[in-house]
Structures are given as structure tokens and as C-alpha cells.
Amino acid sequence: MTLMPTQPEIPNASDRQFAVAERECAVISNDAVNAEYRMLVLSAPPVFTAAQPGQFFHLLCPRGGGEAPFFRRPMSVYRVDPDKGEVAFLYKVTGAGTESMAALRPGDGFNILGPLGIGFDLPDGIRHVLLLARGVGLATLAPLAQVVAARPDVRATAIFSARKPEFLMSVDYMAAHGVDVVGVTDSEGTSAVDRVESLMRDLLAGGNGVPPVDAIYTCGSNRLMRLAQKLAAERGIFGQVAMEQQMACGLGMCFCCVRDFNVGGDIVHRRVCCEGPVFDLQEAVSW
Amino acid sequence: MVDLSTTIGSLSLANPVMPASGTFSDELAQVIDLDRIGACVIKTITREFRAGNPTPRVAETGGGMLNSIGIPSKGLGDFLDRIVPVYRRIQAPLIASVSANTTADFAALCRDVSVDGVEAIEVNISCPNLEADGHAFAMRPDLTEEVITEIRKATTLPIWAKLTPNTGDIAGVARAAEAGGADAVVVANTILGMSIDLTTFRPSLGSGMGGFSGPAVKPILLRMAYQCSRAVSIPVIGCGGISTASDALEYIVAGCSAIQVGTATFVHPTAMITVLEGLEAFCRERGLARLMDIRGAVGAVGETAGDLPAQPVPAEAV
């Protein structure tokens, strides 16, 4: 048997453009934004900066102190900047995956897969959207600010809920995109559901030249989702919720991430990764 | 040009790389070119609708995963009306995967999926989640031979029997599948396992036990594929912990005619393409014109290895 020339001539993947890619990205920055949350900014190719609000990436978390987490971790995209070629994630260290992410330094490589899932929909004719989020749910709704800013006919108000005022993130970012932000917090006693309901009822009524809220987007709180469902149903307005679930593949192959949804009275399973993570507000089932 | 082709009975494949059932669907076409893989083995279907198991359906372990997905299936109608047409557009042959709870139901379902567009049927006689306490046909040679014999009467398509590692006699089960008329054996499905959440003292999986897969299981499944390849003369398709071309090559050298990549695709959806390109690179490096020339080249204990093809390869080449 003769040894052939060692010049590898592996055919390149076809020129076909894939909507989803797996790539190693360079870390630009990875800094704390407050005592609990950090923001990771990556250098990203166009396939990644094409991510739409509500879509997510599947992150291959590096080896931390112990063994590397075996699966990727899904995380909604916080911000994309196609001009600078950047994607950003806002996250809280809660387990082995995010702990190892927190150790990433500028220049490190980080393998991500995406963009994945179905993002938010802003139907034509909507005049005033309400963003309703708690905790890290803010990160998922934040990219809607860019969408709203590009639509001068759409007004946006955000009610963001957190344990303490210092954990209310993105307020400046949202304000810069023309979103009126109302912060409510546990420590100030303003975040109870009945208080939020009162705020929402005022916004749903409109007045003083402000059109009534006619679309609600929510993420990050079961209680706020139920409140949004109730008020949106009363008014018969459009609503969407971004859901979470443990995932393995992130693409729809494994059927790990199913949740129950109420579709016309029938409880059906849907895969959060590819049939969501953004779902119709009224079809979502409390968790 | 390296010849990566292989044959599984009457079926010729452009290359030996295919997905393991349950870890693949046409959604993967968002990330890779499905025309490049050797075959498309799709998720197991049952005749009737099945909702699947309660969540959590997967748990990660050191170097692998546990799953108890529970074969959610939209049923035979969805397979015939929706799935088969989707795969007509893909070059790689469509391999149906089916499961049923009785021999008669297995045979009838195999008859009903034997339609134009399906090139072979992988019969999942091994899924540990389906039967009480993890039992399955392929845990026993007699049950395996009986079910394969009845399936053989019901279809003219090639039958691939997917075996379970949850048996004490994998070679005996493989021989039983061959005796029943199987065209190939797939070795193997997941290993029954469990893990416990120490915050709740409950099993990590919603259904208690589940199938263990991933890189950690490779030595066990490789050993079983080797034993089966020695025991039968029909092709053996290796499956278990294959993430890289090196893993695939071990299975081929052990005697396998093709390999299935499963859990690795959940972590790297490009895994099958990486394996495929690695196999081609290996052949180039080693001067192999045909990958299948090294099938079964493993030297038995006590034998001389004989003439190895060319020289050892630097690790990074594979």
C-alpha cells in the first residue's frame, strides 16, 4: 500500500448558506453589570448578527472548576450589532454552565450555535406595546427596543420588576431607544401583582394623547404572565410570552424541551426550542 | 478520491456515516447539508399517537446523557403523509425506525411503512423506555428471533434490527436476529441507567430510569459491536458514543460496515460532517483507497496484527 500525498483535499461544505451555524467566537468583553448579572459580548459573523429579538443561542460552556457541562446552555440574545459584528448576552451566574461563562476573558474563544427558535412578532397596526418582565426576563425583551425604535408609529412602555432597584438593568438602554420604563421592586414594595395590575390597567386605558396598550410581551415571571394573560384576554389584545425549558439539542430533534400549551382547550406538547421560545400569550400554561 | 462507500445488504451507501435514531430530524438541515450523510435514520415512530414521557426528559452526566423521551410519535399517518415526502428531496436514503409492543403489531407496522421512498426499516426492538421495568424484545434471543421472523414475512425491505446493550448475551441476540432474517444489526441502543437529584431525592428523569448514551459509553458498545461482528455474517452498524472520526474508525476496525452518530449531534450539530471529513482525511493520510478495506481489521487476541496499512498517524490528523 502506498502512502498518498498528504495534502488534504477535504471538500468544503457546499456554498449553500445555512440559517444556523456553529462557530467559535472571540470574547470582546465579559463584565459584571451589577452584583448579580454579567454581560458577555462576542465578535460575531453575519449569520449570528441576523438574530431576531426573542431568538436564542445554544452556548457550549467551557470547562469551569470541575467537569465541563455536557450539554449546551440556551440563552436568549440580549443585543445584536450587525455593523460592529457583535452579539451580547446578559446572564446571571446560577450553575455550572454560567459559572464557567463568567470565567471567560477577552480574546478567549466561545463556541455558540444559533440563531435558534422563533422570535417575537410585532404585527402591523400595533400602536403601543407593553414589555413586562422580571429578573433576567429583561434580557429577553430588551432587543424589542431596537425593533420599536425602528417603527416610529409604535410607542413602547416597559414595566420591569426586580428584587432591588440596582438589579433593574437596561433602563438607560431602553430609554435611549424611546421606551418609557417603569421600574418596580420588591425592596420598595412596588412589585406586588395588584400594584402592577393597576399600572397596567392605566396603560391599557390610554388617554392624554397616549394610545392604549394593544400588545403585551412578557418573560421571566409566572405571576406576571398570568396577569398579562388575564388583562390581554379582557381587552382581546395581542400578546406573546418567551418561555424557558431545559434543552439538549436546541434544534427540535430530541424532544427534551416540551411544555404543555392550551390550544383551543386541548393540552398539547410543543418544543420550546423550535416551536418557540416565543409563544402566543393565551396558549401558554403556567409553570 | 477516497472511496467511503459501504453496503448494508442490498443497500449501497455513499458513506458509512448516519444518525442514530432519535437524534435526528430534517430540522438539522438548518445547520448541515443532509445530502452529504450516508443515510437518514429518522426518529422511531409508533402506529398510534404517543405523547412521550413526563419532563425532565434528559439529564446530563459526566461525559454523557440520560434520556427518557418516551418516543413521542405523531403516528403512522404523519409518517406517510408528511415525513416520507420531506425526505424525497434528500439524496441519502430514508431509513424508517419503528417500534411496537407486540410481535404482531411490529410486523403490521413494518408492512405499512414499506412504501416508496423508504429504503430500509430499522426495527427498534430495544428501546428500554417502552416496556415494563426496561424490558425489550432484544433482551432475549428467543423473543428477538420470533419478532424478526414475523417482520421478515411482512416486508421485502431490508430489516435492520436495533439491539439493546441491556442483555447478557448480545452475540446470541445478534445471531437470533440473523436467524430471523434481519439484513443487519445495529449495535446498539442506550444502556439503562439513572441518576438522582440530591436536592429533591428524586430521580433526575421524570420517568425514573432512562437510556445512557454519549462518549462515556463507547468502550462498552464498541466491545458489543465487536462481539456481534464476530458472531454474525450480516453487516453490523456500530452505535454508541461516537463523536469523532477516531471513534468511528474504531468501530469500523472492530468489524462495523457503518456507524451511527447520536448524542454528539446534540452538542455539535455538525458532528456527522466532522466525522465524515475525518474519515476521508484518515484514508488520505494512510493511503487507503477504500475505507471499508480496514473493516474488521482488528487483530484478535493472540494473533499477529499483520501488515497494518502504512504508518501511524499523528493524533491531530484524526
XYZ file of C-alpha atoms in Angstrom:
605
model
C 0.000 0.000 0.000
C 1.447 3.346 -0.960
C 1.233 6.478 1.050
C -0.612 9.081 -0.931
C 0.313 12.767 -0.851
C -0.737 14.146 2.499
C -2.238 17.354 1.135
C -5.778 17.058 2.438
C -8.395 17.800 -0.132
C -11.467 17.621 2.000
C -14.288 19.123 0.017
C -15.583 22.265 1.606
C -19.140 22.390 2.731
C -21.264 23.409 -0.197
C -21.703 27.098 -0.881
C -25.206 26.843 0.470
C -25.927 29.340 3.209
C -27.211 27.815 6.404
C -29.613 29.737 8.638
C -27.996 28.277 11.742
C -24.282 27.958 12.374
C -21.933 26.569 14.998
C -18.924 28.860 15.393
C -16.159 29.704 17.797
C -16.440 33.428 18.583
C -13.862 35.658 20.228
C -14.840 37.242 23.534
C -14.717 41.052 23.345
C -15.748 41.704 26.928
C -17.346 39.874 29.822
C -18.016 42.276 32.666
C -20.292 42.489 35.686
C -23.160 44.915 35.203
C -24.213 44.696 38.853
C -23.827 42.385 41.815
C -25.731 39.565 40.099
C -25.581 39.987 36.339
C -22.836 39.968 33.741
C -22.757 40.858 30.073
C -20.798 38.810 27.550
C -20.025 40.486 24.229
C -18.757 38.317 21.369
C -17.352 39.080 17.953
C -19.884 37.506 15.606
C -20.337 36.736 11.900
C -23.387 37.965 9.946
C -25.240 34.659 10.439
C -25.272 35.439 14.167
C -25.998 39.165 13.995
C -29.064 38.309 11.905
C -30.660 37.021 15.133
C -34.133 38.391 15.731
C -35.470 39.546 19.125
C -36.632 36.533 21.120
C -34.347 34.089 19.329
C -31.657 32.339 21.324
C -28.209 30.830 21.034
C -27.031 27.495 22.388
C -23.787 28.040 24.256
C -21.050 25.453 24.694
C -19.930 26.409 28.163
C -16.240 25.880 28.733
C -14.709 23.735 31.415
C -15.079 25.524 34.732
C -13.632 24.353 38.016
C -14.808 20.810 37.534
C -16.054 18.887 34.550
C -17.398 20.736 31.542
C -21.190 20.756 31.388
C -22.063 18.117 28.786
C -24.887 19.958 27.065
C -25.009 23.425 25.644
C -26.979 26.061 27.533
C -29.718 28.035 25.769
C -29.650 31.803 26.272
C -31.738 34.478 24.627
C -29.861 37.114 22.708
C -29.647 40.433 24.536
C -28.333 42.648 21.778
C -27.017 42.290 18.241
C -24.990 44.879 16.363
C -24.590 43.902 12.697
C -22.418 46.968 11.974
C -19.865 46.153 14.665
C -20.305 42.401 14.240
C -21.257 41.728 17.839
C -23.752 39.704 19.816
C -24.277 40.159 23.534
C -25.757 38.035 26.304
C -26.921 39.226 29.713
C -26.744 36.474 32.290
C -26.780 35.612 35.952
C -24.444 33.001 37.385
C -26.766 30.250 38.563
C -24.984 26.946 37.895
C -22.045 25.143 36.392
C -22.679 26.469 32.878
C -22.979 30.162 33.684
C -20.199 29.859 36.267
C -17.800 28.732 33.587
C -19.049 31.512 31.277
C -18.203 34.069 33.944
C -14.559 32.986 33.717
C -14.277 33.882 30.011
C -11.735 36.624 29.294
C -11.370 38.962 26.294
C -9.752 37.048 23.452
C -10.986 33.647 24.623
C -12.916 31.537 22.149
C -16.522 30.593 22.890
C -18.458 28.115 20.743
C -22.056 29.114 20.109
C -24.831 27.694 17.934
C -27.596 29.797 16.508
C -29.641 31.792 15.953
C -32.352 29.394 17.063
C -36.083 29.396 17.568
C -38.900 31.721 16.638
C -38.656 35.286 17.886
C -41.211 37.970 18.721
C -43.757 39.157 16.218
C -44.842 42.806 16.049
C -47.990 42.822 13.916
C -48.835 45.782 11.698
C -51.269 48.215 13.216
C -49.969 47.906 16.781
C -49.640 51.385 18.300
C -48.452 50.857 21.869
C -46.562 47.813 23.144
C -46.049 46.908 26.781
C -42.929 44.989 27.797
C -43.487 43.192 31.097
C -40.531 41.365 32.593
C -38.925 40.292 35.796
C -35.335 39.408 36.590
C -33.351 38.083 33.679
C -36.540 38.175 31.577
C -35.478 41.754 30.883
C -32.616 40.443 28.796
C -35.024 38.559 26.546
C -37.338 41.551 25.986
C -34.552 44.141 25.619
C -33.959 43.523 21.879
C -37.569 44.545 21.227
C -36.424 48.105 21.975
C -34.432 48.082 18.730
C -37.490 46.908 16.803
C -39.728 49.528 18.339
C -37.148 52.271 17.734
C -37.246 51.401 14.037
C -41.023 51.793 13.992
C -41.871 55.453 14.727
C -45.558 54.598 14.640
C -45.186 52.297 17.661
C -44.940 53.552 21.205
C -43.380 51.352 23.912
C -43.646 51.181 27.677
C -41.789 48.725 29.873
C -42.682 47.566 33.360
C -39.587 45.909 34.715
C -39.654 44.088 38.025
C -36.686 43.174 40.223
C -35.823 42.436 43.814
C -33.917 45.706 44.285
C -33.520 48.900 42.237
C -29.873 48.103 41.444
C -30.989 44.945 39.629
C -33.162 46.916 37.209
C -30.972 46.549 34.152
C -31.188 48.053 30.700
C -33.198 51.089 31.823
C -30.838 53.516 30.083
C -30.592 51.264 27.048
C -34.367 51.065 26.744
C -34.797 54.809 27.342
C -32.257 55.544 24.620
C -34.500 53.625 22.246
C -37.527 55.661 23.235
C -39.057 53.182 25.682
C -40.746 54.583 28.814
C -39.505 52.389 31.629
C -41.325 51.913 34.922
C -39.267 50.030 37.479
C -40.971 48.135 40.273
C -39.058 46.393 43.049
C -39.623 44.108 45.995
C -37.473 46.253 48.293
C -39.550 49.338 47.578
C -42.802 47.400 47.899
C -43.912 48.326 44.370
C -43.700 44.942 42.641
C -46.779 43.189 44.061
C -49.102 41.834 41.411
C -52.013 44.110 42.390
C -49.797 47.203 42.046
C -48.527 46.058 38.661
C -52.103 45.331 37.631
C -53.088 48.879 38.485
C -50.201 50.269 36.409
C -51.166 48.030 33.521
C -54.831 48.983 33.652
C -53.860 52.654 33.310
C -51.712 51.836 30.277
C -54.437 49.679 28.742
C -56.887 52.555 29.121
C -54.624 55.089 27.408
C -55.501 58.762 27.419
C -53.861 62.183 27.388
C -52.785 61.595 23.812
C -51.234 58.198 24.624
C -52.822 55.337 22.688
C -53.955 52.389 24.814
C -51.582 49.445 25.032
C -52.608 46.982 22.327
C -49.829 44.357 22.582
C -48.136 42.756 25.600
C -44.807 40.905 25.646
C -43.663 39.141 28.786
C -40.853 36.979 30.098
C -39.386 35.785 33.348
C -42.296 35.564 35.780
C -45.158 33.125 36.062
C -47.216 35.592 38.105
C -46.726 38.421 35.634
C -47.539 36.087 32.756
C -50.855 35.126 34.370
C -51.626 38.790 34.968
C -50.795 39.604 31.357
C -52.994 36.734 30.167
C -55.924 37.995 32.223
C -55.679 41.618 31.101
C -54.917 40.808 27.462
C -57.881 38.440 27.365
C -60.165 41.078 28.865
C -59.147 43.519 26.155
C -58.808 40.956 23.393
C -55.324 42.218 22.525
C -52.234 40.571 21.066
C -49.704 39.054 23.436
C -46.613 36.875 23.406
C -44.533 35.180 26.080
C -40.972 33.881 25.893
C -40.689 30.542 27.681
C -37.777 28.573 29.093
C -37.212 24.853 29.347
C -34.240 22.547 29.795
C -32.848 21.731 26.355
C -30.483 19.215 24.826
C -30.172 19.775 21.067
C -31.888 23.163 20.675
C -32.919 22.331 17.115
C -36.050 20.237 17.556
C -34.545 16.783 17.210
C -34.535 15.448 20.756
C -37.980 16.412 22.108
C -36.464 17.162 25.506
C -37.813 20.703 25.878
C -41.538 20.131 25.527
C -44.062 22.127 27.543
C -47.824 21.980 27.796
C -49.820 24.528 25.788
C -53.537 25.102 25.773
C -54.644 25.161 22.164
C -58.394 25.610 21.888
C -58.962 23.733 25.135
C -56.653 20.832 24.277
C -53.379 20.458 26.157
C -50.645 19.784 23.615
C -46.870 19.441 23.832
C -44.747 21.927 21.983
C -40.986 22.093 21.740
C -39.749 25.336 23.281
C -36.600 25.322 21.123
C -38.146 25.270 17.663
C -41.871 25.921 18.083
C -40.915 28.768 20.461
C -39.347 30.053 22.611
C -41.840 32.833 21.894
C -45.440 31.633 22.097
C -48.911 33.075 21.955
C -49.643 34.527 25.390
C -53.043 32.877 25.791
C -51.794 29.409 24.810
C -49.071 29.367 27.466
C -49.727 27.266 30.568
C -48.494 28.417 33.979
C -45.481 26.682 35.395
C -10.816 10.449 -4.360
C -11.227 8.184 -1.390
C -13.953 5.584 -1.644
C -16.026 5.857 1.528
C -18.897 3.770 0.209
C -20.317 0.805 2.036
C -23.044 -1.743 1.553
C -25.627 -2.900 4.052
C -27.062 -5.997 2.436
C -28.694 -4.898 -0.801
C -28.400 -1.213 0.047
C -25.404 0.780 -1.153
C -24.494 3.897 0.795
C -22.196 6.710 -0.349
C -20.540 6.690 3.058
C -20.981 4.902 6.387
C -21.999 7.917 8.480
C -25.615 8.111 9.573
C -27.572 9.478 12.517
C -28.735 7.332 15.396
C -32.500 7.207 15.587
C -33.954 9.791 17.933
C -31.112 12.242 17.476
C -32.028 13.431 14.023
C -34.773 15.170 12.103
C -34.972 17.307 8.996
C -34.537 20.366 11.260
C -30.809 19.536 11.118
C -30.853 20.775 7.519
C -30.653 24.281 9.016
C -27.056 23.520 10.014
C -25.646 20.839 7.700
C -26.150 19.550 4.182
C -28.128 16.334 4.634
C -27.162 15.205 1.137
C -23.669 14.516 2.461
C -24.524 11.817 5.007
C -24.798 8.133 4.189
C -28.394 7.615 5.275
C -31.168 9.352 7.189
C -32.342 7.212 10.096
C -35.304 9.048 11.500
C -36.898 9.095 14.914
C -38.816 5.970 15.861
C -42.487 6.052 15.036
C -45.310 4.031 16.504
C -48.614 3.319 14.802
C -50.635 5.457 17.197
C -50.009 8.906 18.631
C -47.750 8.850 21.679
C -47.279 11.903 23.892
C -43.947 10.752 25.316
C -42.718 10.777 28.906
C -43.010 13.431 31.619
C -40.273 16.063 31.926
C -37.423 16.282 32.782
C -36.696 14.080 29.815
C -32.919 14.343 29.833
C -30.174 14.720 32.399
C -26.508 15.335 31.750
C -23.910 13.076 33.293
C -20.135 13.014 33.262
C -19.363 12.514 29.578
C -22.870 11.659 28.508
C -26.586 11.932 28.955
C -29.572 10.059 30.273
C -32.838 10.281 28.380
C -36.375 9.125 28.839
C -38.019 10.953 25.980
C -40.551 8.140 25.620
C -40.846 8.052 21.831
C -43.338 10.837 21.226
C -44.847 9.943 17.852
C -47.438 11.540 15.666
C -48.244 8.103 14.314
C -48.214 6.264 11.028
C -50.356 8.778 9.131
C -47.958 11.647 9.801
C -45.041 9.466 8.722
C -46.631 8.555 5.392
C -48.169 11.958 4.629
C -45.540 14.366 5.870
C -42.209 12.725 6.697
C -41.700 10.474 3.655
C -42.267 13.362 1.169
C -39.764 15.581 3.045
C -37.016 13.000 2.554
C -37.729 12.532 -1.151
C -35.781 15.781 -1.608
C -32.717 14.388 0.177
C -30.219 12.141 -1.619
C -29.368 9.986 1.380
C -31.762 7.047 1.668
C -34.532 7.258 4.215
C -34.419 4.567 6.881
C -37.638 4.311 8.865
C -37.425 3.390 12.526
C -40.401 1.677 14.085
C -41.481 0.337 17.430
C -44.451 -1.654 18.664
C -45.422 -3.523 21.777
C -46.218 -6.935 20.319
C -44.797 -9.150 17.578
C -47.970 -8.900 15.514
C -48.063 -5.108 15.797
C -44.384 -4.887 14.857
C -44.947 -6.936 11.713
C -48.053 -4.997 10.717
C -46.337 -1.636 11.206
C -43.325 -2.750 9.137
C -45.718 -3.797 6.367
C -47.425 -0.399 6.484
C -44.223 1.688 6.385
C -42.938 -0.296 3.373
C -43.763 2.440 0.898
C -41.953 4.044 -1.993
C -39.283 6.349 -0.573
C -38.359 4.133 2.382
C -35.145 2.176 1.694
C -34.887 0.093 4.853
C -36.561 -0.337 8.221
C -34.676 -0.152 11.472
C -36.752 -2.083 13.977
C -36.342 -0.663 17.439
C -36.728 -3.875 19.405
C -34.509 -2.429 22.087
C -35.811 0.802 23.494
C -35.516 0.440 27.257
C -38.182 3.005 28.000
C -41.127 1.244 26.480
C -41.644 -1.951 28.335
C -42.221 -2.576 31.979
C -39.080 -2.187 34.067
C -36.980 -1.552 30.974
C -37.615 -4.882 29.265
C -37.444 -5.150 25.492
C -37.609 -7.847 22.811
C -33.873 -7.674 22.183
C -33.029 -8.617 25.735
C -33.650 -12.269 24.806
C -32.585 -14.277 21.727
C -35.866 -16.239 21.528
C -38.047 -13.123 21.527
C -35.718 -11.462 19.013
C -35.844 -14.348 16.570
C -39.627 -14.563 16.880
C -40.261 -10.871 16.207
C -37.733 -10.628 13.357
C -39.158 -13.768 11.736
C -42.647 -12.262 11.700
C -41.363 -8.890 10.445
C -39.448 -10.697 7.680
C -42.728 -12.148 6.412
C -44.359 -8.716 6.413
C -41.946 -6.685 4.264
C -39.499 -7.034 1.400
C -37.472 -4.019 2.563
C -34.139 -4.569 4.308
C -34.588 -5.007 8.068
C -32.051 -3.577 10.487
C -32.531 -4.932 13.991
C -31.537 -2.371 16.612
C -30.220 -4.315 19.565
C -30.065 -3.366 23.197
C -26.960 -3.438 25.380
C -29.249 -4.360 28.283
C -28.771 -8.080 27.725
C -26.277 -10.586 28.973
C -25.881 -12.188 25.552
C -25.541 -9.583 22.830
C -23.901 -12.019 20.410
C -26.691 -14.536 20.954
C -29.301 -11.861 20.277
C -27.440 -10.807 17.120
C -27.384 -14.432 15.909
C -31.106 -14.678 16.648
C -31.765 -11.556 14.573
C -29.753 -13.041 11.711
C -31.611 -16.340 12.013
C -34.912 -14.469 11.898
C -33.939 -12.842 8.621
C -32.523 -9.449 9.572
C -30.310 -7.810 6.940
C -28.192 -6.005 9.533
C -27.919 -5.433 13.246
C -27.452 -2.010 14.811
C -25.330 -2.301 17.956
C -26.718 -0.755 19.980
C -29.322 1.360 21.730
C -28.778 3.104 25.082
C -27.794 1.491 28.362
C -30.457 1.574 31.053
C -29.338 3.947 33.758
C -30.422 6.542 36.263
C -29.272 9.479 38.320
C -30.684 11.076 41.450
C -31.148 14.745 42.229
C -29.759 15.255 45.736
C -31.794 18.408 46.343
C -35.083 16.543 45.935
C -34.006 12.904 46.438
C -35.947 12.124 43.283
C -34.620 10.593 40.071
C -33.282 13.258 37.715
C -35.534 11.956 34.949
C -39.277 12.376 35.106
C -39.798 8.682 34.450
C -37.143 7.443 36.866
C -34.827 5.429 34.655
C -33.599 6.178 31.169
C -31.107 5.416 28.446
C -27.455 6.334 28.986
C -25.516 7.471 25.918
C -22.638 9.692 24.893
C -18.839 9.432 24.870
C -18.763 7.638 28.226
C -20.488 4.509 26.846
C -18.188 3.950 23.875
C -15.943 1.205 25.276
C -18.947 -0.895 26.268
C -20.783 -0.505 22.961
C -17.604 -0.943 20.921
C -16.993 -4.250 22.693
C -20.540 -5.347 21.886
C -20.241 -4.314 18.225
C -17.009 -6.312 18.046
C -18.644 -9.377 19.601
C -21.578 -9.141 17.199
C -19.370 -8.740 14.145
C -17.621 -11.976 15.125
C -20.944 -13.726 15.706
C -22.879 -12.945 12.532
C -22.214 -12.674 8.827
C -24.734 -9.873 8.206
C -23.439 -6.290 8.475
C -23.079 -4.691 11.887
C -23.818 -0.984 12.223
C -21.965 0.465 15.190
C -23.626 2.929 17.522
C -22.563 4.191 20.924
C -20.548 7.211 21.971
C -19.254 8.111 18.519
C -18.273 11.793 18.468
C -15.163 11.831 16.292
C -13.692 10.098 13.265
C -11.400 8.181 15.623
C -14.400 6.768 17.427
C -15.977 5.796 14.093
C -12.744 4.191 12.897
C -12.545 2.020 15.999
C -15.999 0.658 15.232
C -15.066 0.026 11.591
C -11.835 -1.710 12.516
C -13.881 -3.733 15.031
C -15.958 -5.002 12.105
C -18.737 -2.488 11.509
C -19.942 -1.676 7.995
C -21.423 1.665 9.038
C -21.710 3.834 12.117
C -24.345 5.990 13.735
C -23.677 9.315 15.411
C -26.240 10.197 18.058
C -25.715 12.135 21.251
C -22.741 14.004 19.755
C -25.113 15.753 17.367
C -26.915 17.303 20.348
C -23.697 19.049 21.379
C -22.252 19.670 17.916
C -24.925 19.565 15.210
C -22.083 19.396 12.685
C -20.750 16.171 14.268
C -21.694 13.847 11.401
C -19.929 16.087 8.884
C -16.865 16.331 11.134
C -16.762 12.540 11.390
C -17.200 12.164 7.629
C -14.398 14.596 6.833
C -12.183 12.943 9.435
C -12.728 9.516 7.869
C -11.727 10.877 4.492
C -8.653 12.579 5.960
C -7.648 9.336 7.683
C -7.838 7.414 4.432
C -5.709 10.009 2.681
C -3.140 10.024 5.434
C -2.962 6.246 5.491
C -3.093 5.792 1.742
C -6.328 3.862 1.877
C -8.229 3.912 -1.392
C -11.274 2.332 0.232
C -12.307 2.958 3.813
C -14.008 -0.452 4.061
C -10.666 -2.157 3.403
C -9.974 -1.776 7.124
C -13.366 -3.108 8.214
C -12.787 -5.873 10.728
C -9.001 -5.427 10.573
C -8.693 -5.661 14.330
C -6.235 -8.345 15.356
C -7.741 -10.908 17.693
C -6.061 -11.521 20.997
C -3.103 -13.812 20.415
C -2.961 -13.107 16.678
C -0.279 -11.097 14.983
C -1.654 -7.817 13.819
C -0.213 -8.435 10.369
C 0.525 -5.720 7.860
C -1.004 -2.510 9.084
C -1.862 -0.039 6.371
C 1.035 2.438 6.170
C 2.393 4.224 9.204
C 0.827 5.518 12.386
C -0.969 8.808 12.030
C -0.353 11.893 14.116
C -3.243 12.230 16.528
C -4.300 15.610 15.159
C -4.891 14.122 11.713
C -7.858 12.237 13.066
